[in-house]
Amino acid sequence: MKLRILVGMLLIVMAVAGCTNDNMSDSTKEKQNEEKKQDIKVVEEKSYKYDGKFTYSAIIKNESKKTLNINDLKINYINKKDQVDKNNIEASVQVAPYILKPGEKAYISAEALTDLTKFKNYDVKMTLPNVKPANDVLKLEVNKNSVKINKDIQDDETIYAVGTVRNNTKKFAEYTMIGAGMYGKNHEFIGTAFGESKDSLKPGDSSSFDLSSQEIPQKELDKVKTFSVSATTYFNK
């Protein structure tokens, strides 16, 4: 099976509630459609066919000029005619952070039970509802030297890691979301992992966190040497 995954810029299709004026000119419609597009750059991506499932990992970057809510990001697999397989089951998606400021990156994983054997070529299609972020986001400091594979937990097809995060802000962090990219010895992208801190954090406090990856073939997980980690906390505006 030949795999063709979109690279570079992915078109994020914005689902906007409301009605369209039937008398609207084509040029006006085109202009409004252009305004619905958000420049999301795919920085890294990797996919695996595994035990009847299809897993996809990516790191995306917000290259627009506004903050995006990607909490309800949807991923489908489409053929070269931009058609979703009739047996398609929408992929189960994880994202961190889920609020993405301009220039910031987010980690994504998606697992689908869709049978892709009939697709000679297929792409990843991301759909992002146009929902204004209700919360604000702050990045916390991760001790890069603390992030290590947790060898005390042995589990085929899933990697576990631990690390330390510090609240370097002036606000109380009740909850900390962790997202990470996993890399090999030559900094080749292998996949993503997700977790959270074990404790709430007062300003200046530190806490350990746990990470776990999606299911990835063990031979690929054995290549993981380093992690790129993002820690974020959220506040009501």
Tab-separated table of N, CA and C in Angstrom, residues 84-157:
chain	number	residue	atom	x	y	z
A	84	VAL	N	-14.097	10.802	1.525
A	84	VAL	CA	-13.902	9.995	2.718
A	84	VAL	C	-14.406	8.586	2.447
A	85	ASP	N	-13.661	7.594	2.874
A	85	ASP	CA	-14.077	6.207	2.711
A	85	ASP	C	-15.456	6.009	3.352
A	86	LYS	N	-16.350	5.287	2.668
A	86	LYS	CA	-17.713	5.103	3.173
A	86	LYS	C	-17.724	4.357	4.508
A	87	ASN	N	-16.685	3.594	4.789
A	87	ASN	CA	-16.587	2.888	6.064
A	87	ASN	C	-15.769	3.670	7.089
A	88	ASN	N	-15.511	4.929	6.767
A	88	ASN	CA	-14.664	5.754	7.625
A	88	ASN	C	-15.232	5.910	9.035
A	89	ILE	N	-14.376	5.736	10.019
A	89	ILE	CA	-14.684	6.080	11.403
A	89	ILE	C	-13.731	7.199	11.781
A	90	GLU	N	-14.290	8.313	12.193
A	90	GLU	CA	-13.467	9.479	12.492
A	90	GLU	C	-12.389	9.121	13.507
A	91	ALA	N	-11.191	9.581	13.249
A	91	ALA	CA	-10.069	9.235	14.107
A	91	ALA	C	-10.231	9.824	15.499
A	92	SER	N	-9.791	9.059	16.499
A	92	SER	CA	-9.740	9.556	17.873
A	92	SER	C	-8.494	10.416	18.010
A	93	VAL	N	-8.676	11.691	18.358
A	93	VAL	CA	-7.587	12.665	18.304
A	93	VAL	C	-7.202	13.157	19.693
A	94	GLN	N	-5.899	13.264	19.931
A	94	GLN	CA	-5.355	13.921	21.114
A	94	GLN	C	-4.555	15.132	20.666
A	95	VAL	N	-4.691	16.236	21.402
A	95	VAL	CA	-3.915	17.434	21.095
A	95	VAL	C	-3.387	18.047	22.382
A	96	ALA	N	-2.215	18.638	22.324
A	96	ALA	CA	-1.650	19.390	23.450
A	96	ALA	C	-0.566	20.315	22.914
A	97	PRO	N	-0.643	21.593	23.221
A	97	PRO	CA	-1.739	22.270	23.923
A	97	PRO	C	-2.965	22.399	23.031
A	98	TYR	N	-4.129	22.655	23.652
A	98	TYR	CA	-5.342	22.745	22.841
A	98	TYR	C	-5.694	24.183	22.481
A	99	ILE	N	-5.006	25.149	23.063
A	99	ILE	CA	-5.109	26.543	22.638
A	99	ILE	C	-3.752	26.939	22.085
A	100	LEU	N	-3.760	27.427	20.864
A	100	LEU	CA	-2.507	27.640	20.143
A	100	LEU	C	-2.375	29.100	19.721
A	101	LYS	N	-1.417	29.786	20.342
A	101	LYS	CA	-1.160	31.179	19.994
A	101	LYS	C	-0.346	31.252	18.701
A	102	PRO	N	-0.352	32.410	18.040
A	102	PRO	CA	0.444	32.553	16.815
A	102	PRO	C	1.908	32.193	17.048
A	103	GLY	N	2.440	31.375	16.148
A	103	GLY	CA	3.837	30.972	16.245
A	103	GLY	C	4.100	29.773	17.130
A	104	GLU	N	3.097	29.333	17.892
A	104	GLU	CA	3.284	28.203	18.804
A	104	GLU	C	2.984	26.878	18.106
A	105	LYS	N	3.493	25.788	18.714
A	105	LYS	CA	3.323	24.451	18.156
A	105	LYS	C	2.435	23.595	19.060
A	106	ALA	N	1.784	22.618	18.445
A	106	ALA	CA	0.970	21.654	19.178
A	106	ALA	C	1.306	20.248	18.712
A	107	TYR	N	1.129	19.300	19.620
A	107	TYR	CA	1.391	17.889	19.343
A	107	TYR	C	0.057	17.178	19.133
A	108	ILE	N	0.026	16.305	18.137
A	108	ILE	CA	-1.219	15.644	17.738
A	108	ILE	C	-0.994	14.145	17.570
A	109	SER	N	-1.977	13.368	17.991
A	109	SER	CA	-2.005	11.953	17.622
A	109	SER	C	-3.427	11.606	17.212
A	110	ALA	N	-3.556	10.705	16.264
A	110	ALA	CA	-4.879	10.286	15.797
A	110	ALA	C	-4.839	8.801	15.494
A	111	GLU	N	-5.822	8.100	16.016
A	111	GLU	CA	-5.911	6.663	15.787
A	111	GLU	C	-7.244	6.356	15.125
A	112	ALA	N	-7.210	5.653	14.008
A	112	ALA	CA	-8.433	5.339	13.267
A	112	ALA	C	-8.588	3.837	13.112
A	113	LEU	N	-9.836	3.399	13.154
A	113	LEU	CA	-10.144	1.993	12.906
A	113	LEU	C	-10.567	1.777	11.461
A	114	THR	N	-10.423	2.825	10.663
A	114	THR	CA	-10.822	2.756	9.253
A	114	THR	C	-9.982	1.742	8.482
A	115	ASP	N	-10.647	0.950	7.650
A	115	ASP	CA	-9.937	0.028	6.770
A	115	ASP	C	-9.456	0.808	5.549
A	116	LEU	N	-8.151	1.019	5.463
A	116	LEU	CA	-7.597	1.824	4.375
A	116	LEU	C	-7.007	0.972	3.251
A	117	THR	N	-7.267	-0.315	3.271
A	117	THR	CA	-6.628	-1.207	2.304
A	117	THR	C	-7.056	-0.906	0.867
A	118	LYS	N	-8.242	-0.314	0.683
A	118	LYS	CA	-8.725	-0.007	-0.664
A	118	LYS	C	-8.202	1.328	-1.173
A	119	PHE	N	-7.528	2.075	-0.312
A	119	PHE	CA	-7.001	3.377	-0.708
A	119	PHE	C	-5.562	3.210	-1.187
A	120	LYS	N	-5.353	3.335	-2.501
A	120	LYS	CA	-3.980	3.259	-2.998
A	120	LYS	C	-3.187	4.493	-2.575
A	121	ASN	N	-3.866	5.628	-2.571
A	121	ASN	CA	-3.264	6.873	-2.108
A	121	ASN	C	-4.284	7.576	-1.221
A	122	TYR	N	-3.833	8.121	-0.128
A	122	TYR	CA	-4.760	8.862	0.718
A	122	TYR	C	-4.022	9.942	1.506
A	123	ASP	N	-4.778	10.951	1.872
A	123	ASP	CA	-4.242	12.099	2.583
A	123	ASP	C	-4.882	12.210	3.958
A	124	VAL	N	-4.263	13.019	4.783
A	124	VAL	CA	-4.837	13.366	6.071
A	124	VAL	C	-5.562	14.698	5.912
A	125	LYS	N	-6.819	14.733	6.301
A	125	LYS	CA	-7.597	15.974	6.220
A	125	LYS	C	-7.988	16.412	7.623
A	126	MET	N	-7.568	17.613	8.011
A	126	MET	CA	-7.890	18.162	9.322
A	126	MET	C	-9.029	19.161	9.192
A	127	THR	N	-9.987	19.081	10.102
A	127	THR	CA	-11.101	20.020	10.128
A	127	THR	C	-11.160	20.665	11.503
A	128	LEU	N	-11.215	21.987	11.514
A	128	LEU	CA	-11.174	22.726	12.771
A	128	LEU	C	-12.387	23.639	12.884
A	129	PRO	N	-13.334	23.336	13.797
A	129	PRO	CA	-14.480	24.233	13.982
A	129	PRO	C	-14.022	25.630	14.387
A	130	ASN	N	-14.726	26.629	13.914
A	130	ASN	CA	-14.350	28.013	14.198
A	130	ASN	C	-14.900	28.426	15.562
A	131	VAL	N	-14.263	27.943	16.615
A	131	VAL	CA	-14.686	28.226	17.984
A	131	VAL	C	-13.650	29.121	18.646
A	132	LYS	N	-14.094	30.274	19.114
A	132	LYS	CA	-13.184	31.218	19.752
A	132	LYS	C	-12.730	30.672	21.099
A	133	PRO	N	-11.427	30.705	21.396
A	133	PRO	CA	-10.943	30.192	22.683
A	133	PRO	C	-11.596	30.907	23.859
A	134	ALA	N	-12.119	30.122	24.807
A	134	ALA	CA	-12.744	30.699	26.001
A	134	ALA	C	-11.730	30.881	27.118
A	135	ASN	N	-10.600	30.224	26.989
A	135	ASN	CA	-9.572	30.282	28.023
A	135	ASN	C	-8.291	30.891	27.479
A	136	ASP	N	-7.456	31.329	28.393
A	136	ASP	CA	-6.124	31.787	28.031
A	136	ASP	C	-5.132	30.686	28.380
A	137	VAL	N	-3.978	30.698	27.739
A	137	VAL	CA	-2.989	29.647	27.941
A	137	VAL	C	-1.650	30.261	28.313
A	138	LEU	N	-0.938	29.605	29.216
A	138	LEU	CA	0.410	30.016	29.593
A	138	LEU	C	1.331	28.809	29.526
A	139	LYS	N	2.526	29.017	29.014
A	139	LYS	CA	3.514	27.943	28.955
A	139	LYS	C	4.284	27.883	30.266
A	140	LEU	N	4.549	26.670	30.731
A	140	LEU	CA	5.352	26.451	31.927
A	140	LEU	C	6.717	25.901	31.527
A	141	GLU	N	7.643	25.995	32.442
A	141	GLU	CA	9.033	25.619	32.163
A	141	GLU	C	9.257	24.125	32.391
A	142	VAL	N	9.799	23.468	31.398
A	142	VAL	CA	10.126	22.043	31.502
A	142	VAL	C	11.630	21.893	31.668
A	143	ASN	N	12.036	21.115	32.660
A	143	ASN	CA	13.449	20.793	32.839
A	143	ASN	C	13.824	19.744	31.791
A	144	LYS	N	14.490	20.189	30.738
A	144	LYS	CA	14.800	19.296	29.621
A	144	LYS	C	15.650	18.103	30.044
A	145	ASN	N	16.540	18.320	31.004
A	145	ASN	CA	17.417	17.230	31.449
A	145	ASN	C	16.676	16.182	32.271
A	146	SER	N	15.461	16.517	32.711
A	146	SER	CA	14.705	15.584	33.560
A	146	SER	C	13.876	14.597	32.751
A	147	VAL	N	13.686	14.856	31.468
A	147	VAL	CA	12.791	14.023	30.657
A	147	VAL	C	13.518	12.760	30.214
A	148	LYS	N	13.052	11.634	30.733
A	148	LYS	CA	13.698	10.346	30.456
A	148	LYS	C	12.649	9.256	30.287
A	149	ILE	N	13.017	8.218	29.560
A	149	ILE	CA	12.151	7.047	29.428
A	149	ILE	C	12.035	6.361	30.783
A	150	ASN	N	10.813	6.026	31.160
A	150	ASN	CA	10.568	5.329	32.422
A	150	ASN	C	10.730	3.827	32.190
A	151	LYS	N	11.884	3.310	32.531
A	151	LYS	CA	12.186	1.899	32.288
A	151	LYS	C	11.545	0.978	33.316
A	152	ASP	N	10.917	1.562	34.338
A	152	ASP	CA	10.227	0.748	35.339
A	152	ASP	C	8.907	0.205	34.804
A	153	ILE	N	8.411	0.807	33.734
A	153	ILE	CA	7.160	0.344	33.121
A	153	ILE	C	7.480	-0.249	31.756
A	154	GLN	N	7.262	-1.518	31.603
A	154	GLN	CA	7.511	-2.210	30.345
A	154	GLN	C	6.180	-2.566	29.702
A	155	ASP	N	5.948	-2.044	28.521
A	155	ASP	CA	4.683	-2.291	27.830
A	155	ASP	C	4.941	-2.273	26.330
A	156	ASP	N	4.604	-3.359	25.659
A	156	ASP	CA	4.810	-3.417	24.214
A	156	ASP	C	3.971	-2.354	23.513
A	157	GLU	N	4.573	-1.710	22.538
A	157	GLU	CA	3.916	-0.741	21.662
A	157	GLU	C	3.550	0.589	22.327
